[in-house]
CSV table of C-alpha atoms in Angstrom, one decimal:
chain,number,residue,atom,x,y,z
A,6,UNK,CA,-11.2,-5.7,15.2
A,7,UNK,CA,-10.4,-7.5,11.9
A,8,UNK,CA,-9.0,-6.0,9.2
A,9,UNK,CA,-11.2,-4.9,5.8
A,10,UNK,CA,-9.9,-6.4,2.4
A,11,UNK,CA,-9.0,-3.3,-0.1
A,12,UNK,CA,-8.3,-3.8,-4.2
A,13,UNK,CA,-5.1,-3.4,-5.3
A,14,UNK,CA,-4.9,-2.3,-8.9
A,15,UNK,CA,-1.4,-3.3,-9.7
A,16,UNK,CA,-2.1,-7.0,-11.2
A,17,UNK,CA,-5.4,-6.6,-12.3
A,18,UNK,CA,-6.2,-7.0,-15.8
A,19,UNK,CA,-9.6,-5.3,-15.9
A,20,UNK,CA,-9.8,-2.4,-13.2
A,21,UNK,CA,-13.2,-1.8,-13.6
A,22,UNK,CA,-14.5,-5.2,-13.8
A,23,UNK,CA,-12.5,-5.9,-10.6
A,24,UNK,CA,-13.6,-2.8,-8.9
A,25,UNK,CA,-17.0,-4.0,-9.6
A,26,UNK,CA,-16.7,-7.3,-7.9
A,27,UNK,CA,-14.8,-6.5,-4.9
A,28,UNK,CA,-17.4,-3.1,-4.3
A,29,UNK,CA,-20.0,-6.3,-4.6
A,30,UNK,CA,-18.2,-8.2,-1.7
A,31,UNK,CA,-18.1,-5.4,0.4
A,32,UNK,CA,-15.0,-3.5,-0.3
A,33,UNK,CA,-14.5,0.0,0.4
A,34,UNK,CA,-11.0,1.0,-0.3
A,35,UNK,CA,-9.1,0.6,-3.8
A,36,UNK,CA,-5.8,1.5,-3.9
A,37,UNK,CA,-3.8,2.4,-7.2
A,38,UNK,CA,-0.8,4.3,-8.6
A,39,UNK,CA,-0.6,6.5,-11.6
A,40,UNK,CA,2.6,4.1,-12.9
A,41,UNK,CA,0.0,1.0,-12.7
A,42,UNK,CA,-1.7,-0.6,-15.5
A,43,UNK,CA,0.4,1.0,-18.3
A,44,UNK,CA,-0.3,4.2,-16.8
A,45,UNK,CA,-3.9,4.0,-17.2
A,46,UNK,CA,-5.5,2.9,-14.2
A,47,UNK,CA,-6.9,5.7,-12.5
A,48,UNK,CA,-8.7,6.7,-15.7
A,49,UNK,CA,-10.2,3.3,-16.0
A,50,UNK,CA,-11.5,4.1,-11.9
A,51,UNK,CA,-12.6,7.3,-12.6
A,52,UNK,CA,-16.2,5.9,-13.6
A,53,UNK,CA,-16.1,3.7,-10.7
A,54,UNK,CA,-15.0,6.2,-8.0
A,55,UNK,CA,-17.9,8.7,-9.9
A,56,UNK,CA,-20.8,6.1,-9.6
A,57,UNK,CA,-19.5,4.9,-5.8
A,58,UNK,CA,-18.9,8.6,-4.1
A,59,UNK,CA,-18.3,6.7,-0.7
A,60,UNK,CA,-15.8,4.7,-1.8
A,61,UNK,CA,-12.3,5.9,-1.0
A,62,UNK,CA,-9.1,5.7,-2.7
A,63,UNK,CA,-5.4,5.6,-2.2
A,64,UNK,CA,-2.9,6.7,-5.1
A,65,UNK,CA,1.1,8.0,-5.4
A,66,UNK,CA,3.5,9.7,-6.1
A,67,UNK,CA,7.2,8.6,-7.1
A,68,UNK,CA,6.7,6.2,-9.9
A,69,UNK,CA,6.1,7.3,-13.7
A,70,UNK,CA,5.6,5.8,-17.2
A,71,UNK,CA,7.3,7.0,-20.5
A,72,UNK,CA,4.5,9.0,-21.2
A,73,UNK,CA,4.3,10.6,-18.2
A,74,UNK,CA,7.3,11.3,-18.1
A,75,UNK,CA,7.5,13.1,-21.3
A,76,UNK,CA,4.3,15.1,-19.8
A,77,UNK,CA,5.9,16.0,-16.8
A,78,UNK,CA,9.2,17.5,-19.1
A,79,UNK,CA,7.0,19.2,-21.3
A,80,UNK,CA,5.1,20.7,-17.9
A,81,UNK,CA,9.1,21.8,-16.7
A,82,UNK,CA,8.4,19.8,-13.6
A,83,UNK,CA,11.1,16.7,-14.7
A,84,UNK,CA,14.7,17.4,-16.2
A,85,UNK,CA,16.0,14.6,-18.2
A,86,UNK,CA,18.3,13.8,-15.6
A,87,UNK,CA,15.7,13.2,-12.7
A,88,UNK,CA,13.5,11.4,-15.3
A,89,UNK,CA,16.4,8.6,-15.7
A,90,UNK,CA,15.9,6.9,-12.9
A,91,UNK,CA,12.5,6.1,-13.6
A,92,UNK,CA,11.3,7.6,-10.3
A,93,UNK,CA,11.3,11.0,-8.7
A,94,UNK,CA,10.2,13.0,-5.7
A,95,UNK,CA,11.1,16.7,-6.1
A,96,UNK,CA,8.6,19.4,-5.1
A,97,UNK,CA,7.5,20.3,-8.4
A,98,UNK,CA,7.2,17.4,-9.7
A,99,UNK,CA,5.2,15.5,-6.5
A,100,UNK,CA,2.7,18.8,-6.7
A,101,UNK,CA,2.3,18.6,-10.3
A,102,UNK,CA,1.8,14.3,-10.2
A,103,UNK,CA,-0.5,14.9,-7.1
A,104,UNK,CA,-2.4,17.0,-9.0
A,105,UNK,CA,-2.6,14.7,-12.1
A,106,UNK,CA,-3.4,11.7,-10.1
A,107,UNK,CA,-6.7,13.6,-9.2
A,108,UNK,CA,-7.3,14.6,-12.2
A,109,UNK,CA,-7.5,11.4,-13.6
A,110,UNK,CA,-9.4,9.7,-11.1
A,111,UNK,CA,-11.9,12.1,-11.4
A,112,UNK,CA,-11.9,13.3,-7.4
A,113,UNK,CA,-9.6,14.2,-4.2
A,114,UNK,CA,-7.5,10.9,-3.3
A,115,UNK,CA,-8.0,10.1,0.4
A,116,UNK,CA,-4.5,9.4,0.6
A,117,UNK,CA,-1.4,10.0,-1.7
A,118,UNK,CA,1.3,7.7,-1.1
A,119,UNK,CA,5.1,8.6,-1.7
A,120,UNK,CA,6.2,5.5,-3.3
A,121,UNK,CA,9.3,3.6,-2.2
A,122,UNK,CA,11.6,6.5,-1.2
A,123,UNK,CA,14.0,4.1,-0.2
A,124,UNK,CA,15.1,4.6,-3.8
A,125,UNK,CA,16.6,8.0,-3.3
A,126,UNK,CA,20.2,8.7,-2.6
A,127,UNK,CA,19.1,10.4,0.7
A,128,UNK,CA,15.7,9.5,1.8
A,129,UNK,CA,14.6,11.2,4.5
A,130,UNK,CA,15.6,14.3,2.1
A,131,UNK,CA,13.5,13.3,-0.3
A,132,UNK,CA,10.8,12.4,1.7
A,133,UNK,CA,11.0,16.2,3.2
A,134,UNK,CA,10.7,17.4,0.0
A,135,UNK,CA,7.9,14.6,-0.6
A,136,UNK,CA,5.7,15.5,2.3
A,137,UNK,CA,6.3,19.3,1.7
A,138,UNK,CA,4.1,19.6,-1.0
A,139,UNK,CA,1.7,16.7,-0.1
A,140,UNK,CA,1.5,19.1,3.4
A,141,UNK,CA,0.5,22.5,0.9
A,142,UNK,CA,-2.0,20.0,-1.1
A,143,UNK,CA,-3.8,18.6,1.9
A,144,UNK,CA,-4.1,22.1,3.4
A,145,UNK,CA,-5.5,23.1,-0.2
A,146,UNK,CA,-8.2,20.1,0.4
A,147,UNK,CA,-7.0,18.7,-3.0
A,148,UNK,CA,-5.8,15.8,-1.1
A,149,UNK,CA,-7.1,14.2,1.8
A,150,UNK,CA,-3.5,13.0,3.6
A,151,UNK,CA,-0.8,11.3,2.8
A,152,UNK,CA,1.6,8.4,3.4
A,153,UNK,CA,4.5,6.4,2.9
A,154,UNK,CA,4.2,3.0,0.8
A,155,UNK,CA,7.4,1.2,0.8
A,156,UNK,CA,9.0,-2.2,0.0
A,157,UNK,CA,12.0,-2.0,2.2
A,158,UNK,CA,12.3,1.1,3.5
A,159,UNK,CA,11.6,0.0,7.5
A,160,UNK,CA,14.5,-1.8,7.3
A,161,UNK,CA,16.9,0.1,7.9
A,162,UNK,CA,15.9,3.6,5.5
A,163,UNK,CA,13.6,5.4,8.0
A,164,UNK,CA,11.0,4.5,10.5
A,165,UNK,CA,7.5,5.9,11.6
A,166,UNK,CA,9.1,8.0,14.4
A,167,UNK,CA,11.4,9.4,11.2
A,168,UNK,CA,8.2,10.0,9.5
A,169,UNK,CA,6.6,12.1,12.1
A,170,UNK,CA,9.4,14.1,12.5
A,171,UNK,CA,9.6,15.3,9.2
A,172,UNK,CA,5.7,15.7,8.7
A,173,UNK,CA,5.7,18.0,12.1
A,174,UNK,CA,8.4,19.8,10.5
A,175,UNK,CA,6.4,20.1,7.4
A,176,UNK,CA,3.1,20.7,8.6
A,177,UNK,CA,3.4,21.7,12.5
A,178,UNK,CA,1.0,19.7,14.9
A,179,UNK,CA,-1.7,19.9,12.5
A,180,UNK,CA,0.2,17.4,9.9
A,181,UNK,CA,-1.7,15.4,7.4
A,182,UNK,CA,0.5,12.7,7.9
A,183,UNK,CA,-1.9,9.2,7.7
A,184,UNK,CA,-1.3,6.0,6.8
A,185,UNK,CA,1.9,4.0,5.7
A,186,UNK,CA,1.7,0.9,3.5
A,187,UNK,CA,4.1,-2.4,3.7
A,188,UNK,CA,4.2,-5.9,2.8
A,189,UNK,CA,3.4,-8.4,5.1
A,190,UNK,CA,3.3,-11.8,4.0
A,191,UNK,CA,4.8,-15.6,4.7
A,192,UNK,CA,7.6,-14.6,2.6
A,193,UNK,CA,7.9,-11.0,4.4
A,194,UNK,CA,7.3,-11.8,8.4
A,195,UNK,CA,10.1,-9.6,10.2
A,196,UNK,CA,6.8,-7.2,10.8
A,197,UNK,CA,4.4,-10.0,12.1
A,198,UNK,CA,7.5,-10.8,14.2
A,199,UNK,CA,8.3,-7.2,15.6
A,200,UNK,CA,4.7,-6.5,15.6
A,201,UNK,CA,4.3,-10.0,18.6
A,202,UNK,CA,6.7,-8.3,20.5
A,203,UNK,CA,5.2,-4.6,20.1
A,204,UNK,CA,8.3,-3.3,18.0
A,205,UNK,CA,8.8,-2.0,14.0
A,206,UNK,CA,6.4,-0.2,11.8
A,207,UNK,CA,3.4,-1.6,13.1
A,208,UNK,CA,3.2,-1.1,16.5
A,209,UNK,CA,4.6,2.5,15.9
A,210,UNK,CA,2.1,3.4,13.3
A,211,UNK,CA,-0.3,2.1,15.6
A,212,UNK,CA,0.7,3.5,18.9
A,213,UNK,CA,0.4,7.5,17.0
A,214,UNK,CA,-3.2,6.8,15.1
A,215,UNK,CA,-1.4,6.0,11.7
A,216,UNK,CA,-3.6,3.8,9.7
A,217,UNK,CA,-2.0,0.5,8.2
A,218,UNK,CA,-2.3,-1.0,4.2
A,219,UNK,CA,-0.8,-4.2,3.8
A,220,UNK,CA,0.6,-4.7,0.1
A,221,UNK,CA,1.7,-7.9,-1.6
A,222,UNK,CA,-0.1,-10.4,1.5
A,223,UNK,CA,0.6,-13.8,-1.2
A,224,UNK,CA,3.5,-12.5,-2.7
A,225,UNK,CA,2.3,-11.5,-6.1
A,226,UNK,CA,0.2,-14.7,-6.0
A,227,UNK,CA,3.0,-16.9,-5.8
A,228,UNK,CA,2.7,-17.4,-2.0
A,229,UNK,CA,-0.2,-20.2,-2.5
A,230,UNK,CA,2.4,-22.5,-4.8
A,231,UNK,CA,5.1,-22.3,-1.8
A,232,UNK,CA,2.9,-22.9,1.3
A,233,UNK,CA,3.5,-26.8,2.0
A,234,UNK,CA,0.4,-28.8,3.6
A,235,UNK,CA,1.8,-29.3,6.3
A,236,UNK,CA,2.7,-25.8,7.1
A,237,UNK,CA,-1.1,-24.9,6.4
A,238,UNK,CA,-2.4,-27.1,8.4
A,239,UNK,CA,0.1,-25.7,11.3
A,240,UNK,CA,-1.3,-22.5,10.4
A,241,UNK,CA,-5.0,-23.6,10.3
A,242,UNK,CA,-6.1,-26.9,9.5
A,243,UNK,CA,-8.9,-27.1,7.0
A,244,UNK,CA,-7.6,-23.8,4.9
A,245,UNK,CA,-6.5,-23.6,0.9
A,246,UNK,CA,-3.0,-22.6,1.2
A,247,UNK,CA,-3.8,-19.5,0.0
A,248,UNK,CA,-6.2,-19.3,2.9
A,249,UNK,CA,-3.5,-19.8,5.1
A,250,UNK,CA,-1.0,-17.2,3.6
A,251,UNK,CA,-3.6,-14.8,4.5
A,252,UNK,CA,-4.8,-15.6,7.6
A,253,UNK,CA,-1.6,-15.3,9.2
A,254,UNK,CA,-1.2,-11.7,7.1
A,255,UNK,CA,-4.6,-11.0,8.9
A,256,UNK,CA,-3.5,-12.0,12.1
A,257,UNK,CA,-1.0,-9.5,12.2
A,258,UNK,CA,-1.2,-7.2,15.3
A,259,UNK,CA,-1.7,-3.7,14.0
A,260,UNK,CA,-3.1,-5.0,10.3
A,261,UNK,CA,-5.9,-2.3,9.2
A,262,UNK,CA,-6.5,-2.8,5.5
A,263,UNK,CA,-5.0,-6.1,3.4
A,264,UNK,CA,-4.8,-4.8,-0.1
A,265,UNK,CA,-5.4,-8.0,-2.5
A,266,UNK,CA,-4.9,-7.6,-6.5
A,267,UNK,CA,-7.6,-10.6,-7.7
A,268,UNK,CA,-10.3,-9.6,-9.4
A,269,UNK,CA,-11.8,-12.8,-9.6
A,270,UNK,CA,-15.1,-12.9,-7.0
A,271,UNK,CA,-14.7,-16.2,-5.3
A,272,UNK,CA,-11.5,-15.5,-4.4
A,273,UNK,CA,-12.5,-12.1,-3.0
A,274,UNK,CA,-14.9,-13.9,-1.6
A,275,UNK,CA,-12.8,-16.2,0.5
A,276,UNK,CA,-10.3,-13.7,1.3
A,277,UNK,CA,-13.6,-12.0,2.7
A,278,UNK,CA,-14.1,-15.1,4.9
A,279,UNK,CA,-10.8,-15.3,6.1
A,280,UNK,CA,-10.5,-12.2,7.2
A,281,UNK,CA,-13.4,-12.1,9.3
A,282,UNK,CA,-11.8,-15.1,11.2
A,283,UNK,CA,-10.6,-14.3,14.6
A,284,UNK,CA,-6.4,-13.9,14.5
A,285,UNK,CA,-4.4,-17.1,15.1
A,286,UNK,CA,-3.0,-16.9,18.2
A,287,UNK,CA,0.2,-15.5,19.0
A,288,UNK,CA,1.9,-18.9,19.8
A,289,UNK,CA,0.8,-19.9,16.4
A,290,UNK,CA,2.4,-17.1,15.1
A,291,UNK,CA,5.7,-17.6,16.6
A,292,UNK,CA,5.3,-21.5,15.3
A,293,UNK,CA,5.6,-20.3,11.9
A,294,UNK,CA,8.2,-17.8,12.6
A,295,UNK,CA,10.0,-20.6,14.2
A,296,UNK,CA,9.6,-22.6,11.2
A,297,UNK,CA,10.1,-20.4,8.4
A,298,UNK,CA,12.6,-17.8,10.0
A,299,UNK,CA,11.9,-13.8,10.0
C-alpha cells in the first residue's frame, strides 16, 4: 500500500492557505507543533480543522516559544530553570501544553507527539514522565494517542521496544501508545537501510501496529539542489530530482504518512504522483545506499 502525503506546518508561510491546497489534493493529515510558526500555528488551523471535521491532526509536546513559556510560569507548570533549555517534558507541564495545544486548534489532536526527547539528560525518564500524562489525557478522550517524533533519538537514545515498555508501564495493555515520527530522506537513509533488512524503527513500529510519519523527506528543501542527475536517473530515470528524493523516501518499507512542508499546489501535486508510484525496488535501494553510504 503506498503511503498518503500529510502537511507539515513547520516551513510554511501561510498555514491556512497551505492547508487549503493540500485538503484540495487529497490530504488528510496535517501535522503541527505549538513551537511552529512563531507559536501561532495551530490557531491559524483551528478554522481549517473546524470547517474539515474529518481531517485529522498531529501536534506536541516538548518545544515552547517565549511567550509560552512565560504562560506556562505564570500557570506554575514551568520553573525558570526547566524553561532554560528551551524545552521540557515534566508532567505538569506536558498536561498543561496538551491541553493548550487543543485548545488552540480548536479540537482533540489525534495524536500528541513528545518532541525530540533525545534532548533530556535521561530520556527514557523523561519520556516516562512524557507518556504518563499523555496516558491520563488519552484515557480522558482529550487526546486521541500519542507518540514519539524524534530527530536522532533511534540512534542510539531509545528504540520502539523502549517505547512499549514504558507505555505498558504507563498505561497497562490498554496503552494509547500510536505512532512515532522520523526523518527519512537521501541525506537520512540508515532507516531505509535497516528497514531492507527488517531491522530499526521501522520494521519495529511496524511489526507492533505503530503507525509511521516521515518528517524532513528533502531535507528542509535542500535535498532537490544536492541530488546529481545522474543519481536521479539511478533512482528513476525521467524524475525532477526532487521527484527522486521522494520516491525513494516513499519506497521505504514500513513508510505510512510522508509529511511534506510546501504549500505550493503543483508541487503537492507531484509529490501526490509520486507517491502513488509503485516502490523502487529493493536492489535499487541498496544501489543508492551503495552510492551514497548509510
Amino acid at each position: 500500500m503506498s503511503p498518503d502525503l500529510a502537511l507539515g506546518t513547520y516551513r510554511c508561510r501561510d498555514i491556512p492557505q497551505a492547508a487549503a491546497q493540500a485538503i484540495a489534493c487529497g490530504t488528510s493529515w496535517i501535522d503541527t507543533a505549538p513551537n511552529y510558526h512563531h507559536g501561532h500555528a495551530q490557531t491559524r488551523l483551528q478554522p481549517v480543522l473546524a470547517g474539515n471535521p474529518d481531517l485529522r491532526v498531529s501536534t506536541k509536546v516538548g518545544f515552547f516559544t517565549p511567550d509560552l513559556a512565560t504562560a506556562a510560569g505564570d500557570a506554575g507548570v514551568l520553573t525558570p530553570a526547566e524553561a532554560a533549555p528551551g524545552h521540557c517534558l515534566t508532567h505538569g507541564y506536558v498536561t498543561w501544553q496538551s491541553r493548550r495545544n487543543a485548545a488552540e486548534l480548536g479540537r482533540a489532536p489525534d495524536i500528541v507527539f513528545v518532541h525530540n526527547p533525545e534532548r533530556a539528560v535521561r530520556p527514557h525518564d523523561a519520556i516516562t514522565r512524557a507518556f504518563s500524562a499523555l496516558e491520563a489525557e488519552a484515557r480522558a478522550g482529550r487526546i486521541g494517542g500519542y507518540g514519539v517524533a524524534t530527530w536522532t533519538g533511534f540512534d542510539g537514545a531509545f528504540s520502539v521496544a523502549d517505547l512499549l515498555r514504558i507505555a505498558t508501564r504507563c498505561g497497562g495493555p490498554g496503552h494509547h501508545l500510536a505512532a512515532v515520527q522520523l526523518p527519512v530522506s537521501l541525506v537520512m537513509l540508515k532507516p531505509v537501510a535497516q528497514a531492507l533488512d527488517g531491522t530499526g524503527p521501522l520494521a519495529e513500529a511496524t511489526a507492533t501496529g505503530l503507525d509511521t510519519f516521515i518528517s524532513a523527506p528533502l531535507h528542509g528543501g535542500e535535498l532537490p539542489a544536492m541530488v546529481t542527475d545522474d543519481l536521479a536517473r539511478l533512482i528513476a530515470p525521467g524524475h525532477t530530482r526532487a521527484e527522486a528524493a521522494l520516491r525513494v523516501t516513499a519506497s521505504t518499507p514500513g513508510v505510512k504518512h510522508v509529511i511534506l512542508g510546501s504549500g505550493r499546489a503543483r508541487h503537492r501535486e507531484a509529490a501526490q504522483r509520486v507517491l502513488s508510484l509503485p516502490p523502487l525496488s529493493d536492489k535499487t535501494l541498496h544501489e543508492v545506499i551503495d552510492v551514497l553510504g548509510a
